[in-house]
Coordinates of C-alpha atoms in Angstrom, one line a residue:
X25 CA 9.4 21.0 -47.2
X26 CA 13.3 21.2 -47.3
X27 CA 13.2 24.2 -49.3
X28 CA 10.7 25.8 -46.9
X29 CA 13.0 25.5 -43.8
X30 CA 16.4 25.4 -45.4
X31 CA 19.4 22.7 -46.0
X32 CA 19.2 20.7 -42.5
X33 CA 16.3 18.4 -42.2
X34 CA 16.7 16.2 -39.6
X35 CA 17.8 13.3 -40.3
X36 CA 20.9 14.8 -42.1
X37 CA 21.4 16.7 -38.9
X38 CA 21.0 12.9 -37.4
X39 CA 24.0 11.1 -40.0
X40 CA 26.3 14.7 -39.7
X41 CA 26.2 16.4 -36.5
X42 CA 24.7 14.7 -33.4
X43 CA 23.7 11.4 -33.9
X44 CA 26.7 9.6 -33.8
X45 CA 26.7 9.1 -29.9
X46 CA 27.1 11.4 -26.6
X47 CA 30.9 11.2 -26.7
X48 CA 31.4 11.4 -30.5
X49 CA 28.4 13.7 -31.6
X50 CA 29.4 17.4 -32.7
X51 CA 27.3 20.1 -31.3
X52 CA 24.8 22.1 -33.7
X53 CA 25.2 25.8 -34.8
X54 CA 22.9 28.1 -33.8
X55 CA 21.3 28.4 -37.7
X56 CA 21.3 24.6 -37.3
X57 CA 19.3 24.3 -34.4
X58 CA 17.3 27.2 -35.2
X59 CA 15.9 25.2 -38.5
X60 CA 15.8 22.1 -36.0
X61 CA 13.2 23.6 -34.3
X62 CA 11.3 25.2 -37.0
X63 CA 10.9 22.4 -38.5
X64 CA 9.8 20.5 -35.0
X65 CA 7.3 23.5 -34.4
X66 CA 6.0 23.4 -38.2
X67 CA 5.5 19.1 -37.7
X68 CA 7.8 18.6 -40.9
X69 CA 10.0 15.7 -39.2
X70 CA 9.0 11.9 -39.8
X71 CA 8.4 11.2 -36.1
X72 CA 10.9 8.7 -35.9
X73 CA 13.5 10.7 -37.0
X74 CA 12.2 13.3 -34.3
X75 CA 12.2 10.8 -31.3
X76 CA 15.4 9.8 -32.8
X77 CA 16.8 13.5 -32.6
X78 CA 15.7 14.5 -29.4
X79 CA 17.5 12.1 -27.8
X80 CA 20.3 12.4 -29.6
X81 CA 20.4 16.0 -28.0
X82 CA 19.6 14.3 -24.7
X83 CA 22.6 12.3 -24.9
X84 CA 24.8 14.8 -26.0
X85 CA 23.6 17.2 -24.1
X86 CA 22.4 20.8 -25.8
X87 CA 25.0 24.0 -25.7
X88 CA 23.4 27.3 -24.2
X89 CA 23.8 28.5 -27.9
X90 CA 21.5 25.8 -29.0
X91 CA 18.8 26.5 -26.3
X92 CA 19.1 29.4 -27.1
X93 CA 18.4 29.3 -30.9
X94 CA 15.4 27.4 -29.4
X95 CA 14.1 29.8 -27.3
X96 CA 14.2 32.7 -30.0
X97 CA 12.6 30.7 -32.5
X98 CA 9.9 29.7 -29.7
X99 CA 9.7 33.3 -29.4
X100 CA 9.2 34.0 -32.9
X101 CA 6.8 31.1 -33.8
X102 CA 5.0 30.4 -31.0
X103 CA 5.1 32.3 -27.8
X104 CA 2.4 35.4 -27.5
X105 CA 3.9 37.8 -25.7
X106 CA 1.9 40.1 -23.1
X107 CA 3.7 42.6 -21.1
X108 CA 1.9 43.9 -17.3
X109 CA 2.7 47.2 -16.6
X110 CA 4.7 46.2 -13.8
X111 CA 7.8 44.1 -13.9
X112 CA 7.3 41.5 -12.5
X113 CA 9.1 38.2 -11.5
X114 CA 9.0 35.0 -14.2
X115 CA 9.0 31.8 -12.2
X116 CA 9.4 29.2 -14.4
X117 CA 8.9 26.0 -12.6
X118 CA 9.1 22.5 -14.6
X119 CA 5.6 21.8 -16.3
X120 CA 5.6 18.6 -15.9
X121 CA 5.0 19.2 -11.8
X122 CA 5.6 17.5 -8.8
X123 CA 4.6 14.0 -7.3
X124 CA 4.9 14.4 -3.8
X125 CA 5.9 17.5 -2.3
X126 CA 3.0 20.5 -1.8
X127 CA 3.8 22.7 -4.5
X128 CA 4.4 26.5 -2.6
X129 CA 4.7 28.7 -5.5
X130 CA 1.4 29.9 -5.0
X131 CA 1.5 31.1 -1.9
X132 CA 5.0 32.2 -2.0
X133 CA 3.8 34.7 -5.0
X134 CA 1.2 36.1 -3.0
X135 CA 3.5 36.4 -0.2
X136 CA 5.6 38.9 -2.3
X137 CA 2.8 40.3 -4.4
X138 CA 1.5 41.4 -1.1
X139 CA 5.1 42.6 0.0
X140 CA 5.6 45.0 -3.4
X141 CA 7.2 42.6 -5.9
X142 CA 5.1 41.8 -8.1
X143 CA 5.5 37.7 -10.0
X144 CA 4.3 35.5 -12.7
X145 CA 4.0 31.8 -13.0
X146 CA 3.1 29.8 -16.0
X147 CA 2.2 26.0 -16.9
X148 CA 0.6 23.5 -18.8
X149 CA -1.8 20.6 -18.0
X150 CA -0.5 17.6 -17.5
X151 CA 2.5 18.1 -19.4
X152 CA 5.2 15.2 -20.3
X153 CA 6.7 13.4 -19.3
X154 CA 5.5 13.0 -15.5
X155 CA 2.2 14.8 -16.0
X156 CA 2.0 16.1 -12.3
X157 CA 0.4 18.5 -10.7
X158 CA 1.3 22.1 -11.7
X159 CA 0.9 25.8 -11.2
X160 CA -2.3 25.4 -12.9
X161 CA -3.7 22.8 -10.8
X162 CA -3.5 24.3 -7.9
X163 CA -5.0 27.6 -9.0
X164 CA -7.7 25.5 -10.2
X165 CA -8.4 24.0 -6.6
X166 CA -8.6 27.5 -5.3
X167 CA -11.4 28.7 -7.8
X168 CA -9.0 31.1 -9.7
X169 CA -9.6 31.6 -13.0
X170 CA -6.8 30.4 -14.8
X171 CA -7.8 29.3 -18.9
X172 CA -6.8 33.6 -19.7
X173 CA -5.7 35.0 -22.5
X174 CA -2.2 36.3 -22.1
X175 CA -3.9 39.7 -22.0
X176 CA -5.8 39.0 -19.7
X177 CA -3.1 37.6 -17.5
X178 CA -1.0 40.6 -17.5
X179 CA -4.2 42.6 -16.3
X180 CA -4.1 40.0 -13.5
X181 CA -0.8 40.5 -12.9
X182 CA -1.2 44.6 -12.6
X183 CA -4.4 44.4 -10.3
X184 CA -3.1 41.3 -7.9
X185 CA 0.4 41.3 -7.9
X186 CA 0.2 37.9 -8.5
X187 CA -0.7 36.6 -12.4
X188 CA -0.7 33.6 -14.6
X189 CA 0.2 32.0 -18.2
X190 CA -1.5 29.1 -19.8
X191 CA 0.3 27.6 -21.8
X192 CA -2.1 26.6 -24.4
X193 CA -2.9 30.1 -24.7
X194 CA 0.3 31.8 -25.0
X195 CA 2.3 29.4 -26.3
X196 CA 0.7 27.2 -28.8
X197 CA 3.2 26.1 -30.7
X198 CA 5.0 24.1 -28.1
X199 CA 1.5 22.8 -26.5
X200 CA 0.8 21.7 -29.8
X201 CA 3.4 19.2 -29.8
X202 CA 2.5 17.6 -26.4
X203 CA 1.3 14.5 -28.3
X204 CA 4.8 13.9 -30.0
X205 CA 6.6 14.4 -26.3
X206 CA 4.2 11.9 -24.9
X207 CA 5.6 9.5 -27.1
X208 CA 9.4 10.0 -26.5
X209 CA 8.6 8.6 -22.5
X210 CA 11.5 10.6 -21.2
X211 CA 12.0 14.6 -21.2
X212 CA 13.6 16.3 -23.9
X213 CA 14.9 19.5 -24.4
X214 CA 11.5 21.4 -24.9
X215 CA 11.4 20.4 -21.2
X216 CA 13.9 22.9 -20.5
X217 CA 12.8 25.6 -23.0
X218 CA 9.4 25.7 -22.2
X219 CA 10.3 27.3 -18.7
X220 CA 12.1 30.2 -20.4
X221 CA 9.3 30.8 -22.4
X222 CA 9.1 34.5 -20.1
X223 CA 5.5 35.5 -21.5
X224 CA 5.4 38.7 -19.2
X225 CA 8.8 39.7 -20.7
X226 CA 10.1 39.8 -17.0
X227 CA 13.2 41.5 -16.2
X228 CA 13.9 38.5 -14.1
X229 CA 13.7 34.9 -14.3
X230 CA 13.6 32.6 -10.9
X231 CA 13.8 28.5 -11.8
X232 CA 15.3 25.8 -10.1
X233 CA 17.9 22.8 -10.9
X234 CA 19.5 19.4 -9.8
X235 CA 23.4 20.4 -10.1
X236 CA 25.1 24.0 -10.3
X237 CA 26.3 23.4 -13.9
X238 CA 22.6 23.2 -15.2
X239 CA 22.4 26.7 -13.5
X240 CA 25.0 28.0 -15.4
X241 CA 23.6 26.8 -18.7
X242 CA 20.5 28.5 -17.9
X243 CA 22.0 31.5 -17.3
X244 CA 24.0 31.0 -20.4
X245 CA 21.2 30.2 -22.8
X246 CA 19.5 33.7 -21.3
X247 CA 22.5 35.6 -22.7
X248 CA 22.9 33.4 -26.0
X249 CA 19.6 34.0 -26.6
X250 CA 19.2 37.1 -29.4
X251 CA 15.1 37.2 -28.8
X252 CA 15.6 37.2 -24.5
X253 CA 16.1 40.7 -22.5
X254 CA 16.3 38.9 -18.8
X255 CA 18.9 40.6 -17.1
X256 CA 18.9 38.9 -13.7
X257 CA 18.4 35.0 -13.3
X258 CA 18.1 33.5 -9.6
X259 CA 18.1 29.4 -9.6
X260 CA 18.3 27.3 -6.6
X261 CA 18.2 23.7 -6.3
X262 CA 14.6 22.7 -5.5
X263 CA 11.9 19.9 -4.5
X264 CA 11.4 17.6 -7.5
X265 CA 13.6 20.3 -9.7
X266 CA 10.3 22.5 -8.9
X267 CA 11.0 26.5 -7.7
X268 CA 10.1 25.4 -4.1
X269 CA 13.6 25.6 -2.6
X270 CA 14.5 22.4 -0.7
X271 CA 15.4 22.1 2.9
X272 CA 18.5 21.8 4.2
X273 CA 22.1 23.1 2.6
X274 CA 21.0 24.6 -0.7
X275 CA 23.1 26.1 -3.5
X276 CA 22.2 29.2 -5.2
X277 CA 23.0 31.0 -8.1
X278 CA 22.6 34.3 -9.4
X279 CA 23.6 35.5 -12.9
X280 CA 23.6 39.2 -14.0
X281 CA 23.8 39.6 -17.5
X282 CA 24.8 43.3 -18.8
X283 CA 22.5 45.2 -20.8
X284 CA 25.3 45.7 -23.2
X285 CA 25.7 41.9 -23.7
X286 CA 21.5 41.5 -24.5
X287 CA 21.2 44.0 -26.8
X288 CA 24.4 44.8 -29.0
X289 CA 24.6 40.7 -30.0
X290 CA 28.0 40.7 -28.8
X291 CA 27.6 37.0 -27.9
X292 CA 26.3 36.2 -31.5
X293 CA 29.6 35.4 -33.0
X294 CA 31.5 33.2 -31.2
X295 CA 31.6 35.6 -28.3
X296 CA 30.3 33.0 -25.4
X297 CA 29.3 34.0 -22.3
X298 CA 29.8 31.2 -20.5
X299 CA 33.6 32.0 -20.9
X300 CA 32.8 35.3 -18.2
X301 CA 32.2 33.3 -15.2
X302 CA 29.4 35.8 -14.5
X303 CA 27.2 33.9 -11.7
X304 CA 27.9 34.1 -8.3
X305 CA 27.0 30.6 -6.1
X306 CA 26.7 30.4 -2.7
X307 CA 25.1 28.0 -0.4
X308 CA 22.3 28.4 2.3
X309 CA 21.4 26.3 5.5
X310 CA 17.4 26.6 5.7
X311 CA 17.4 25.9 9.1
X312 CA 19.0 29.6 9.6
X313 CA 15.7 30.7 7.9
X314 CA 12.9 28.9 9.9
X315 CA 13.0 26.1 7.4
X316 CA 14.8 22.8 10.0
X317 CA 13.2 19.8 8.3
X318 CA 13.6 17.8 5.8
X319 CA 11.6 17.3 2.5
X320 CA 9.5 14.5 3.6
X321 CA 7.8 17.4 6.1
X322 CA 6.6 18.8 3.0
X323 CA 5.2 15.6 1.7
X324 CA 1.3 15.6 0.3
X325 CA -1.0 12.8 -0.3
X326 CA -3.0 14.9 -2.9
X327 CA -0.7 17.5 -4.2
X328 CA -3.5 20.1 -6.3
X329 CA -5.9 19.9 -3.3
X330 CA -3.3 19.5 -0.5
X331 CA -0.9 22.5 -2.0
X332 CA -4.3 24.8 -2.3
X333 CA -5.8 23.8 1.4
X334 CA -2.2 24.4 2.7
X335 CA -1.9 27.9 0.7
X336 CA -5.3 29.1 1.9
X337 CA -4.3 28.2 5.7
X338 CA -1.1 29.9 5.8
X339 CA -1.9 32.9 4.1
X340 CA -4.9 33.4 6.3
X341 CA -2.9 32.9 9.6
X342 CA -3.9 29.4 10.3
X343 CA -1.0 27.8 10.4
X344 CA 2.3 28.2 12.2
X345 CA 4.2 24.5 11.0
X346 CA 6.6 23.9 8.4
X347 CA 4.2 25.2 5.2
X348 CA 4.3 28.7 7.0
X349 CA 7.9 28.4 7.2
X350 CA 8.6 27.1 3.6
X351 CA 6.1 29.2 1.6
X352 CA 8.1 32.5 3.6
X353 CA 11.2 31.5 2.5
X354 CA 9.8 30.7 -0.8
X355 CA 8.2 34.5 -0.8
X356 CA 11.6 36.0 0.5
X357 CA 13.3 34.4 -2.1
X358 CA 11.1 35.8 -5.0
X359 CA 11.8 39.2 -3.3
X360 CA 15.2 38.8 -2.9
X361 CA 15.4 37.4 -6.6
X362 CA 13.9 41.0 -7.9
X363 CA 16.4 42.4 -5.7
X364 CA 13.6 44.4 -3.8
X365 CA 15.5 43.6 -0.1
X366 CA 19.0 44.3 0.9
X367 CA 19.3 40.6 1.8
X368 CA 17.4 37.7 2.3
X369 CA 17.1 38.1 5.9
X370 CA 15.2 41.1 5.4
X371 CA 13.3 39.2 2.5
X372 CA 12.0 36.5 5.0
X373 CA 11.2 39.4 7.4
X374 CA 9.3 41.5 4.7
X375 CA 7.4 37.7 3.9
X376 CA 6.4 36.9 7.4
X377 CA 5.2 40.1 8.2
X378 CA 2.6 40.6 5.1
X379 CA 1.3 37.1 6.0
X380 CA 0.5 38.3 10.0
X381 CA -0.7 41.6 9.2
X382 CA -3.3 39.8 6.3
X383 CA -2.2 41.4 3.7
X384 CA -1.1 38.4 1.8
X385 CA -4.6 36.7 2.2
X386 CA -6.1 39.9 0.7
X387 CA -3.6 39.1 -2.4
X388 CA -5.6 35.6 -2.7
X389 CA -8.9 37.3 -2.6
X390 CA -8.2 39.5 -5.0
X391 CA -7.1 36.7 -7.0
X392 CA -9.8 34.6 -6.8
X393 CA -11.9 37.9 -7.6
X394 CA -10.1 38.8 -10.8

């Protein structure tokens, strides 16, 4: 199998490069990491040698040039790609869900769908490690049809606005080795690469984080990343490190990276672009935007059924609490991410005004239609 994949099996990337400890452990090249993964998608590793390797790169902590060896080999042996005729919007939330909070991504999609900006979410099923309540989940409480073919979801995604991924379907490769992450017990870095997957080949990619470095790396990985043409990347720090933004002083960040620097590979050879500086951060008070309370406001007992109810109700009018407010917001914000206000005042004003006039509940009709 060595000869298949190349010179770096595993475990001599184990004894040579990272395994020697997070202060000590040298960080892989991108043909390195790019056989790492080729081999993990191709199920050549012993799978102790694999549990032992992805927390190695947990501990070390992976570069934005490994993730984004990952990703292109992701995109080369796993993901199938299917473009909509629009451009829409990738939210890329953490597969593995959310616990406790209502999950708003939903109904902040159909919110901007219904306001011109078209968006795309994708998930698994109960993915490691916390095997929560996801994208998927809810669409399935609100009768939407959601096992597609990625076809089929970009047609979605033209005739709604709104469209979704299945993982299992357009990205096999990675859902294939679910059983494997089960075992590991914590999340490794297929965690973080799953959610850059981008099966609608969006333009932009909207995702959330803990801490502003993590932002950074995201954006980096996007522009180390020889497969990836995103050009504008919008993370903010959200509920359970889901793309609901969080109440109360929140950080965003926004990267822009050049066309020049996706296609000519000028960040291929050493040419980092984490060395630009080229996010902007700045911080938010969601109480200026309707949104004064605090997470445990957003607290569900059932999160799939709770987050559907909840979706349905706001979107039709019915309700005029702190859901309304946070899945606005959440529906400015996907505007505002695909730049389609001036600001994100005008965002939350585009937001609340598609959900009074009906238009957004027309979105989830013709969802649930599709």
């Amino acid at each position: 199998m060595s000869d298949e994949f190349g010179e770096w099996p595993l475990k001599r990337l184990m004894t040579d490069v990272v395994g020697s400890g997070h202060k000590s452990a040298d960080d892989m090249t991108r043909e390195q990491a790019r056989e790492a993964f080729a081999r993990i998608l191709g199920d050549e590793p012993d799978p102790t040698t694999l549990g032992a390797f992805w927390l190695a790169n947990r501990w070390k902590r992976n570069t934005p040039e490994e993730l984004g060896a990952y990703v292109d080999v992701m995109a080369e042996e796993s993901v199938e790609f299917a473009a909509p005729d629009c451009d829409p919007v990738d939210c890329g939330a953490n597969y593995d869900g959310k616990g406790r909070t209502a999950i708003l991504g939903v109904g902040a999609g159909l919110v901007a769908a219904a306001a011109g900006t078209p968006v795309v979410a994708h998930s698994g099923d109960r993915v490691p490690t916390q095997k929560q309540d996801a994208y998927k989940h809810v669409l399935d409480e609100l009768g939407v049809e959601t096992d597609l073919a990625p076809e089929e979801s970009a047609e979605m995604t033209d005739e709604v606005g709104f469209g979704f991924y299945y993982q299992p379907n357009f990205n096999p490769g990675v859902a294939g080795i679910e059983g494997r992450r089960d075992q590991m017990g914590v999340r490794t870095f297929v965690n973080t690469i799953e959610t850059l997957a981008n099966p609608a080949e969006a333009d932009v990619h909207l995702g959330s984080f803990y801490h502003l470095p993590y932002a950074k790396r995201i954006i980096d990985t996007f522009e180390a990343s020889e497969r990836s043409d995103v050009g504008r990347v919008v993370m903010f720090q959200g509920m359970e490190g889901y793309d609901d933004i969080r109440p109360g002083s929140t950080t965003v960040a926004v990267g822009e990276i050049p066309e020049s620097r996706r296609d000519s590979g000028a960040n291929r050879n050493g040419d980092r672009s984490g060395d630009d500086g080229e996010m902007e951060d700045f911080t938010i008070e969601t109480p200026d935007y309707g949104m004064d309370f605090e997470n445990e406001d957003l607290a569900v007992e059932d999160v799939a059924a709770d987050s559907a109810r909840i979706t349905e109700e706001v979107l039709a009018g019915e309700r005029d609490d702190e859901f309304a407010d946070a899945i606005a917001l959440n529906g400015a914000f996907r505007i505002f991410a695909r730049d389609d206000c001036d600001s994100l005042e005008e965002g939350l004003e585009t937001a609340r005004a598609v959900i009074e006039d009906g238009s957004a509940a027309e979105r989830l009709a013709a969802l649930r239609d599709f």
